[in-house]
mmCIF file of N, CA, C and O in Angstrom:
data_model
loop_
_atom_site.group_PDB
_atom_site.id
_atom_site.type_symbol
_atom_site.label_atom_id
_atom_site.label_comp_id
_atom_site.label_asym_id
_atom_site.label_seq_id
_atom_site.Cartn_x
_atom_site.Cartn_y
_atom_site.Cartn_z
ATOM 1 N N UNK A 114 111.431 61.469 114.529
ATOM 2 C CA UNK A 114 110.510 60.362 114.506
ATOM 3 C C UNK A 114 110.673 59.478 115.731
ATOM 4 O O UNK A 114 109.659 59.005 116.243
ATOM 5 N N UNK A 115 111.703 59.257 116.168
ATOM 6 C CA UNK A 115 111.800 58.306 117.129
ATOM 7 C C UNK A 115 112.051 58.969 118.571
ATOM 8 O O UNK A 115 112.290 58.301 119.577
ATOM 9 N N UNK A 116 111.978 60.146 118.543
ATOM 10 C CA UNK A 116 111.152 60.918 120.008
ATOM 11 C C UNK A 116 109.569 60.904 119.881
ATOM 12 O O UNK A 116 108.784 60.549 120.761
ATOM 13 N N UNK A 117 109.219 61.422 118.446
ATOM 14 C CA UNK A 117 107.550 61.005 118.689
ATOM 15 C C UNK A 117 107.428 60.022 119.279
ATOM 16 O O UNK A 117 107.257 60.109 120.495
ATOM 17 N N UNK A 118 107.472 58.678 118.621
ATOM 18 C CA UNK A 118 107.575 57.298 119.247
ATOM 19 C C UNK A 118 107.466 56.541 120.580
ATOM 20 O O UNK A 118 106.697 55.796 121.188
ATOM 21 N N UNK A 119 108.971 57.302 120.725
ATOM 22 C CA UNK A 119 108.921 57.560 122.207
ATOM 23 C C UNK A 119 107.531 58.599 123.097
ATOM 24 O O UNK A 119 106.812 58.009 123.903
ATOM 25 N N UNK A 120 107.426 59.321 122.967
ATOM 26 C CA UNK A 120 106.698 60.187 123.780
ATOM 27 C C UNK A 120 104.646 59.721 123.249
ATOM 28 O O UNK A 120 103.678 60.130 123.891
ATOM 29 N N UNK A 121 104.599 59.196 122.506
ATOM 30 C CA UNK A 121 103.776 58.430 121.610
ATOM 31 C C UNK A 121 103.392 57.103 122.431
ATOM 32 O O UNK A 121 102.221 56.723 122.428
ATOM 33 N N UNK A 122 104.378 56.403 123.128
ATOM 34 C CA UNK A 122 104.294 55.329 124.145
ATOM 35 C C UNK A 122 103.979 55.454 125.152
ATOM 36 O O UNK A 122 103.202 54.792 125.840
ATOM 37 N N UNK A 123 104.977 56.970 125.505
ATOM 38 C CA UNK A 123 104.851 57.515 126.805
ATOM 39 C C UNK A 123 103.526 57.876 127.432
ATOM 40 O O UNK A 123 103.198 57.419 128.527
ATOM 41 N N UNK A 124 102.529 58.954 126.517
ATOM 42 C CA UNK A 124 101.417 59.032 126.763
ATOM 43 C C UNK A 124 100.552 57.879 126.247
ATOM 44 O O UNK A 124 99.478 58.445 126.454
ATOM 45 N N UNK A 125 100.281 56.978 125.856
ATOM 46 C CA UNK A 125 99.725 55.861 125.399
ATOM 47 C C UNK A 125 99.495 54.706 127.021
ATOM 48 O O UNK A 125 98.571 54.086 127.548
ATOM 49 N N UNK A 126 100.870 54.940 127.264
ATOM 50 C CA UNK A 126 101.269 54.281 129.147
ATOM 51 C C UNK A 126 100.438 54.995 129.677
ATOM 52 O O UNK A 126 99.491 54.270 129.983
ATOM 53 N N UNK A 127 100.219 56.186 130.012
ATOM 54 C CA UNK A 127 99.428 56.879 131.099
ATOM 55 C C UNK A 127 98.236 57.359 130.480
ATOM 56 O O UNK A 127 97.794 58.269 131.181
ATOM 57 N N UNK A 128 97.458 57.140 129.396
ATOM 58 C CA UNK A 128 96.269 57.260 129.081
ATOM 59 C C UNK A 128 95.767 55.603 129.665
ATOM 60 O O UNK A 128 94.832 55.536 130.464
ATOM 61 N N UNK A 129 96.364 54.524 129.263
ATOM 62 C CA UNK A 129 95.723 53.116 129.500
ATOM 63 C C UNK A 129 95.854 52.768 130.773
ATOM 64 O O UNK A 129 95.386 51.648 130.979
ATOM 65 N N UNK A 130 96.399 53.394 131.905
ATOM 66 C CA UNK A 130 96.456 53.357 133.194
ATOM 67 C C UNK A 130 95.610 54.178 134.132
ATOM 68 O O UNK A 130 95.390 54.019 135.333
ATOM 69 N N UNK A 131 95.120 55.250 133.142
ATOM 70 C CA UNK A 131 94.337 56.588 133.839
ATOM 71 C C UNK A 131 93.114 55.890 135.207
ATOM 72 O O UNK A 131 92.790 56.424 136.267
ATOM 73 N N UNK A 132 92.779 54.848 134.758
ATOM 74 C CA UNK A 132 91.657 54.066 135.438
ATOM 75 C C UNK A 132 92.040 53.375 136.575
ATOM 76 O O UNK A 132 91.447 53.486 137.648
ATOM 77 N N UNK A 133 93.302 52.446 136.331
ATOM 78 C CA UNK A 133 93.419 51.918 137.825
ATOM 79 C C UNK A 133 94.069 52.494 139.495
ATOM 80 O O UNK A 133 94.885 53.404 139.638
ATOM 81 N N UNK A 134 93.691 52.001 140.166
ATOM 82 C CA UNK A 134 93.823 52.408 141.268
ATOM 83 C C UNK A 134 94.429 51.531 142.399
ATOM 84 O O UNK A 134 94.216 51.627 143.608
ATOM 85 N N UNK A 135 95.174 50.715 141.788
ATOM 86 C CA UNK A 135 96.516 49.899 142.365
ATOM 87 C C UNK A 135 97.992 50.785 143.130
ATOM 88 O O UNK A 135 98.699 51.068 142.163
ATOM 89 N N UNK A 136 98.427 51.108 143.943
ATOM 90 C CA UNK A 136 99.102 52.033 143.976
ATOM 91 C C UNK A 136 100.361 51.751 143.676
ATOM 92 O O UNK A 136 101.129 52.696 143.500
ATOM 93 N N UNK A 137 100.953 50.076 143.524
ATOM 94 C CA UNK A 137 101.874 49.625 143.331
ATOM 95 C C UNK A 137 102.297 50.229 142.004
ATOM 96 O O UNK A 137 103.416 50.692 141.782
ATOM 97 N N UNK A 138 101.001 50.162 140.901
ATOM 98 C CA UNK A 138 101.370 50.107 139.542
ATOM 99 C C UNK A 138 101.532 51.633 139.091
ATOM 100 O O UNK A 138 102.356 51.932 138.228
ATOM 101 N N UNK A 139 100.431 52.920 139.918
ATOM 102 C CA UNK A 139 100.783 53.924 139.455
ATOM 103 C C UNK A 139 101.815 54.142 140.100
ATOM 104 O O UNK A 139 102.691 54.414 139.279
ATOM 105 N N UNK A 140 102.308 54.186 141.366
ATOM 106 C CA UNK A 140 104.063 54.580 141.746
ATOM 107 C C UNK A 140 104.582 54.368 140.589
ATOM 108 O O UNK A 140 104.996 55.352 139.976
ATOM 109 N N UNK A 141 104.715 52.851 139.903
ATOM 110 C CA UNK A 141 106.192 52.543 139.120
ATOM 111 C C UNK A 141 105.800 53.232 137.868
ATOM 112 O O UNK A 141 106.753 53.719 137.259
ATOM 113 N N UNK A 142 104.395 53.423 137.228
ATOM 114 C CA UNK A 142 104.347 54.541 136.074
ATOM 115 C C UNK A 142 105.032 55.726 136.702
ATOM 116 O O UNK A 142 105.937 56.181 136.003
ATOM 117 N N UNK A 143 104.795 56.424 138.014
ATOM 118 C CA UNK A 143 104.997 57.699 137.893
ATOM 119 C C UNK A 143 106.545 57.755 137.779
ATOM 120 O O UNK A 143 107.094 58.689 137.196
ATOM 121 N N UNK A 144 107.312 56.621 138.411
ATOM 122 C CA UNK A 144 108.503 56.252 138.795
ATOM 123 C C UNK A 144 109.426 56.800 137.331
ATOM 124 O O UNK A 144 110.163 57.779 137.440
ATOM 125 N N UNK A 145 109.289 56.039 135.949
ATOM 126 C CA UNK A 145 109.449 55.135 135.003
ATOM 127 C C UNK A 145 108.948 56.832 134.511
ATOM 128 O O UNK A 145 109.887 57.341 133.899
ATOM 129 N N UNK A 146 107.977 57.610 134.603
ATOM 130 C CA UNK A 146 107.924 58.766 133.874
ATOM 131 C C UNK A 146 108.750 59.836 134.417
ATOM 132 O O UNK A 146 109.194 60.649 133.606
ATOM 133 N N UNK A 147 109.002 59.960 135.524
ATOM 134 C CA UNK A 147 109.848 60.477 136.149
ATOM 135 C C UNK A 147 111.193 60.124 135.530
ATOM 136 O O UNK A 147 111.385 61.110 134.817
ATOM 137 N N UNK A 148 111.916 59.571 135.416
ATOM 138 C CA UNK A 148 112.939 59.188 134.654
ATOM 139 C C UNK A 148 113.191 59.091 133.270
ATOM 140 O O UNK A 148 114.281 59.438 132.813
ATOM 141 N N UNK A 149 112.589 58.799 132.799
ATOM 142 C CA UNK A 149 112.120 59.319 131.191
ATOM 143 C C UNK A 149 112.295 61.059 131.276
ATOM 144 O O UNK A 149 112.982 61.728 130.504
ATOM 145 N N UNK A 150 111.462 61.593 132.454
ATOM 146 C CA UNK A 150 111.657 62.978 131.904
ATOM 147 C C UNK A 150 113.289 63.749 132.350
ATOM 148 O O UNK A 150 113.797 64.786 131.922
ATOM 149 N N UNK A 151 113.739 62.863 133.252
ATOM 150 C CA UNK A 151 114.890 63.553 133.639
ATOM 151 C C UNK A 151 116.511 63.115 132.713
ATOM 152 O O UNK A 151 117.586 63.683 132.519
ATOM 153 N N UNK A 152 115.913 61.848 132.355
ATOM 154 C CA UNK A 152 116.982 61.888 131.165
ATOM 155 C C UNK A 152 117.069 62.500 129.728
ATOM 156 O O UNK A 152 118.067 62.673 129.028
ATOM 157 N N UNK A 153 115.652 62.802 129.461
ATOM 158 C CA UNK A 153 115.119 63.566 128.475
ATOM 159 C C UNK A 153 116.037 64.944 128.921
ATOM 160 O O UNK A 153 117.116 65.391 128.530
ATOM 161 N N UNK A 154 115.037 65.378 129.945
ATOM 162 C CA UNK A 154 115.646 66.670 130.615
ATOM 163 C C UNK A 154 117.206 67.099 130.534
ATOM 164 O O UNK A 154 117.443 68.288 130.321
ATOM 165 N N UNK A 155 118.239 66.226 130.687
ATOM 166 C CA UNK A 155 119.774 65.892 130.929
ATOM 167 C C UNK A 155 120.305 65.674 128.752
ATOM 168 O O UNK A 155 121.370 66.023 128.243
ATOM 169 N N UNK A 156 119.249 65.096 128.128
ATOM 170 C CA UNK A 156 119.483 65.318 127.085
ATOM 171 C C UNK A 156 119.712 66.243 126.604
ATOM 172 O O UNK A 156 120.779 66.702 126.196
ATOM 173 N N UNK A 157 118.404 66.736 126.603
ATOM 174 C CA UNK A 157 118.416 68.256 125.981
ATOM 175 C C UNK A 157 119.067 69.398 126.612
ATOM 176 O O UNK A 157 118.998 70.441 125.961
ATOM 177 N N UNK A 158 119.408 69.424 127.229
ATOM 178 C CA UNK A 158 120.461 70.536 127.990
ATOM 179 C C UNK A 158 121.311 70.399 127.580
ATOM 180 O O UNK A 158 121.752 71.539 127.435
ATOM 181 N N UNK A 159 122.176 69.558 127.123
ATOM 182 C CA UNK A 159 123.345 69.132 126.217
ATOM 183 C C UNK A 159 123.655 69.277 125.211
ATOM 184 O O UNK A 159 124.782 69.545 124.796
ATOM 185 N N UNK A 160 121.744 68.968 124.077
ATOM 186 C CA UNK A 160 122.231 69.743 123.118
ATOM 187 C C UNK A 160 122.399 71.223 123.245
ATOM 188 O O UNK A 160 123.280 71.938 122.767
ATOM 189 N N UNK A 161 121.574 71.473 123.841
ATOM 190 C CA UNK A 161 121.632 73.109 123.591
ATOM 191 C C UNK A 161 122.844 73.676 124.247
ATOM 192 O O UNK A 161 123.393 74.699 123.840
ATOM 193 N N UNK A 162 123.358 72.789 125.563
ATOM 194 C CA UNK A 162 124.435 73.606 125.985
ATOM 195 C C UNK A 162 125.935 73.331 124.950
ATOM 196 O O UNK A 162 126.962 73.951 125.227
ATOM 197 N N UNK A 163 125.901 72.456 123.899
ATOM 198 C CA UNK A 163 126.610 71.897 122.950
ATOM 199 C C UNK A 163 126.451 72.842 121.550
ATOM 200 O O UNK A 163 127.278 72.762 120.642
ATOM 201 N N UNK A 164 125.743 73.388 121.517
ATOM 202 C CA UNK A 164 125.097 74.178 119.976
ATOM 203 C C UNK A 164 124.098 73.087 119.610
ATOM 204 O O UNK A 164 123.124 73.736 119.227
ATOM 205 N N UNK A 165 123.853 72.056 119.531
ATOM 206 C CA UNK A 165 123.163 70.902 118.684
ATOM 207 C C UNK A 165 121.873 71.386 118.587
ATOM 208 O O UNK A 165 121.118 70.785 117.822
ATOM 209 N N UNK A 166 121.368 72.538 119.320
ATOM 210 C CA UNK A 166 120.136 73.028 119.247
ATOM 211 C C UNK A 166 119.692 74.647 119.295
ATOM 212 O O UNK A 166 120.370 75.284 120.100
ATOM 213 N N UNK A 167 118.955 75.213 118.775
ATOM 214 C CA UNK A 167 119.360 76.798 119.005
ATOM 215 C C UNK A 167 118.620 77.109 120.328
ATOM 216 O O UNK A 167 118.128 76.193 120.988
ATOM 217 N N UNK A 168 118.551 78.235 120.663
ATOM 218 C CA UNK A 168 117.803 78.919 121.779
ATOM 219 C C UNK A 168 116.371 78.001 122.199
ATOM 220 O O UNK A 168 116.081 77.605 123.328
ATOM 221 N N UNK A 169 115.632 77.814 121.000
ATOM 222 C CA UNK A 169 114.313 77.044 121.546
ATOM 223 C C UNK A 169 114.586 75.863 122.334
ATOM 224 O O UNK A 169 113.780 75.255 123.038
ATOM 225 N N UNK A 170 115.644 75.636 122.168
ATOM 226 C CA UNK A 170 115.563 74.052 122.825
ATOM 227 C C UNK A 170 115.148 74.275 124.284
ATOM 228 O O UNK A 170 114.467 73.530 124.990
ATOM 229 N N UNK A 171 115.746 75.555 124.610
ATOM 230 C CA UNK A 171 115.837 75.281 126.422
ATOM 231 C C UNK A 171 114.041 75.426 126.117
ATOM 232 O O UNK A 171 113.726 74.299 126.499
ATOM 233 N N UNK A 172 113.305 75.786 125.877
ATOM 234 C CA UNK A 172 111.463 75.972 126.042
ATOM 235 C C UNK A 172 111.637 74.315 126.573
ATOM 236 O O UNK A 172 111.177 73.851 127.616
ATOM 237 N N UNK A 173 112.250 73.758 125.775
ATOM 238 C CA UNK A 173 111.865 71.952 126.039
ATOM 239 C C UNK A 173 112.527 71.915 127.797
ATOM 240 O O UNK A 173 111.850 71.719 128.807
ATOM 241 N N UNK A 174 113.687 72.110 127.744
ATOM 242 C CA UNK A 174 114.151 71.841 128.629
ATOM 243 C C UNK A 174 113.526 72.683 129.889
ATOM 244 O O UNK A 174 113.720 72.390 131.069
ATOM 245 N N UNK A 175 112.832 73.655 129.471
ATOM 246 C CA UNK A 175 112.269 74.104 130.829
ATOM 247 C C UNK A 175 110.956 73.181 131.070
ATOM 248 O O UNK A 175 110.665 72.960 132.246
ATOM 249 N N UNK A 176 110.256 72.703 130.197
ATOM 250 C CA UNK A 176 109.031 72.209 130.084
ATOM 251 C C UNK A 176 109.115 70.474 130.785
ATOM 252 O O UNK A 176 108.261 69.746 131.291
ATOM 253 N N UNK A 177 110.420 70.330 130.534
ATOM 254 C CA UNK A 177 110.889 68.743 131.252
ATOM 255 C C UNK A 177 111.192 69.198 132.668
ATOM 256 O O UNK A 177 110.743 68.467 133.552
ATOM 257 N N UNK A 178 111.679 69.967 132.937
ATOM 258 C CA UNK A 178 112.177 70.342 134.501
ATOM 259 C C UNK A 178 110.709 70.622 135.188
ATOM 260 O O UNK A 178 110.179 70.025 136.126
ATOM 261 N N UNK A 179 110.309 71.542 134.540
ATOM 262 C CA UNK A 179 108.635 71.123 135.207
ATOM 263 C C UNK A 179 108.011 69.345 135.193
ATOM 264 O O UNK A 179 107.314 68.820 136.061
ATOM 265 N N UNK A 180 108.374 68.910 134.314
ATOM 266 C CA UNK A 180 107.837 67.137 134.737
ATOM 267 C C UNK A 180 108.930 66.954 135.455
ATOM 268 O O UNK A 180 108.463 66.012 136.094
ATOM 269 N N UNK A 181 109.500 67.016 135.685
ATOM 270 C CA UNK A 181 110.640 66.193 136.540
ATOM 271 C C UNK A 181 109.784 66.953 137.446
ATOM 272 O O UNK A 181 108.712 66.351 137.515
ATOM 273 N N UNK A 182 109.769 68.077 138.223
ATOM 274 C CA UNK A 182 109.189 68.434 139.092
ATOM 275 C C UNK A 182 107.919 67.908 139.982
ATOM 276 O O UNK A 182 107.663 67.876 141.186
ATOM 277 N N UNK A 183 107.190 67.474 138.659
ATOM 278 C CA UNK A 183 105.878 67.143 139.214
ATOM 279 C C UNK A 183 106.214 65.800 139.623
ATOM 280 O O UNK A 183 105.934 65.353 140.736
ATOM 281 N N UNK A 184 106.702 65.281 138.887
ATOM 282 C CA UNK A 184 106.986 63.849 139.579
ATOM 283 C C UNK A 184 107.585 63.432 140.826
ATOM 284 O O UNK A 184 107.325 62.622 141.716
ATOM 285 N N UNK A 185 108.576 64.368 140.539
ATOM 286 C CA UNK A 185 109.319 63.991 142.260
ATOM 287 C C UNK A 185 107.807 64.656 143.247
ATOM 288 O O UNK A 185 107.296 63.929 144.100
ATOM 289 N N UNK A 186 107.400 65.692 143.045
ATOM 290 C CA UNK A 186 106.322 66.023 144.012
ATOM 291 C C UNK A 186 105.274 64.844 144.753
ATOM 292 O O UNK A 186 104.984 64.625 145.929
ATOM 293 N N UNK A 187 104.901 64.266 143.564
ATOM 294 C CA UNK A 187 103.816 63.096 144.030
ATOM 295 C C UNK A 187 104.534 62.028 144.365
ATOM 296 O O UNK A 187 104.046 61.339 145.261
ATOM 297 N N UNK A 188 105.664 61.646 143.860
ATOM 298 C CA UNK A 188 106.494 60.716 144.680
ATOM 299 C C UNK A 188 106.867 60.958 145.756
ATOM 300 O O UNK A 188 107.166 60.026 146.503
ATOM 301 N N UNK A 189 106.964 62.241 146.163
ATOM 302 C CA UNK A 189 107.234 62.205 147.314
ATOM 303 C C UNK A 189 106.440 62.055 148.747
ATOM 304 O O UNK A 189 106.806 62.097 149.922
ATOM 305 N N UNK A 190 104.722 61.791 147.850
ATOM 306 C CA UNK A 190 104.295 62.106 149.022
ATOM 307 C C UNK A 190 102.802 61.185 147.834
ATOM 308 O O UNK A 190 102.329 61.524 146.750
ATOM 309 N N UNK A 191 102.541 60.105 148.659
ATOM 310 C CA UNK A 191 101.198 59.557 147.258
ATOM 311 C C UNK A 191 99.832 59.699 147.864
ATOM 312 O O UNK A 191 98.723 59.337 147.471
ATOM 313 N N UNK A 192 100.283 60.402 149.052
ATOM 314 C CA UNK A 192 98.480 60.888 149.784
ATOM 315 C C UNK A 192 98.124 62.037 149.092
ATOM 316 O O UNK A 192 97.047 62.599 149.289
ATOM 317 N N UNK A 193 99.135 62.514 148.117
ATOM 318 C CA UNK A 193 98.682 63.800 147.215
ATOM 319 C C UNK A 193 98.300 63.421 145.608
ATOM 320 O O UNK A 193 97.564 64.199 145.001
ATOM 321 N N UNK A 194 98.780 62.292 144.978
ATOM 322 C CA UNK A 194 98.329 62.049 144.548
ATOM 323 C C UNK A 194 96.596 62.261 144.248
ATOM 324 O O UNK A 194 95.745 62.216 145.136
ATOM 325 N N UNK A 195 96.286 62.530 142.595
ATOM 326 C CA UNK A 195 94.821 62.859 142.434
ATOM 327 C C UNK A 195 94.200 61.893 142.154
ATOM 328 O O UNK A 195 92.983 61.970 141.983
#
């Protein structure tokens, strides 16, 4: 329940932002999601590398390493930004 929640906020943040075009404010969303996904990411590797989770977990953990990915991508560069 309280990862829904979380991830429930998460997209809730970047649906109500989809519109502006401030670049200050989407950097620090992408910033702020970027980090969310890499501690997420650093979570779940733990359980699973711990037992706390069976085999499926890594699907998550591959699926966060792809957001971590994307994020550092457009951070790294916001003339790519869409």
């Amino acid at each position: 329940r309280t990862l829904g929640v979380a991830f429930l906020s998460y997209g809730l943040t970047m649906w109500l932002a989809r519109g502006t075009r401030d670049d200050t404010v989407l950097r620090a969303i992408l910033l702020a999601g970027t980090v969310f996904n890499v501690l997420f990411l650093i979570l779940f590797a733990w359980a699973c590398l711990t037992g706390l989770l069976n085999t499926m977990g890594w699907g998550i953990v591959a699926i966060s390493a792809l957001f971590v990915l994307a994020g550092l991508y457009y951070l790294g560069s916001p003339a790519r930004r869409a």
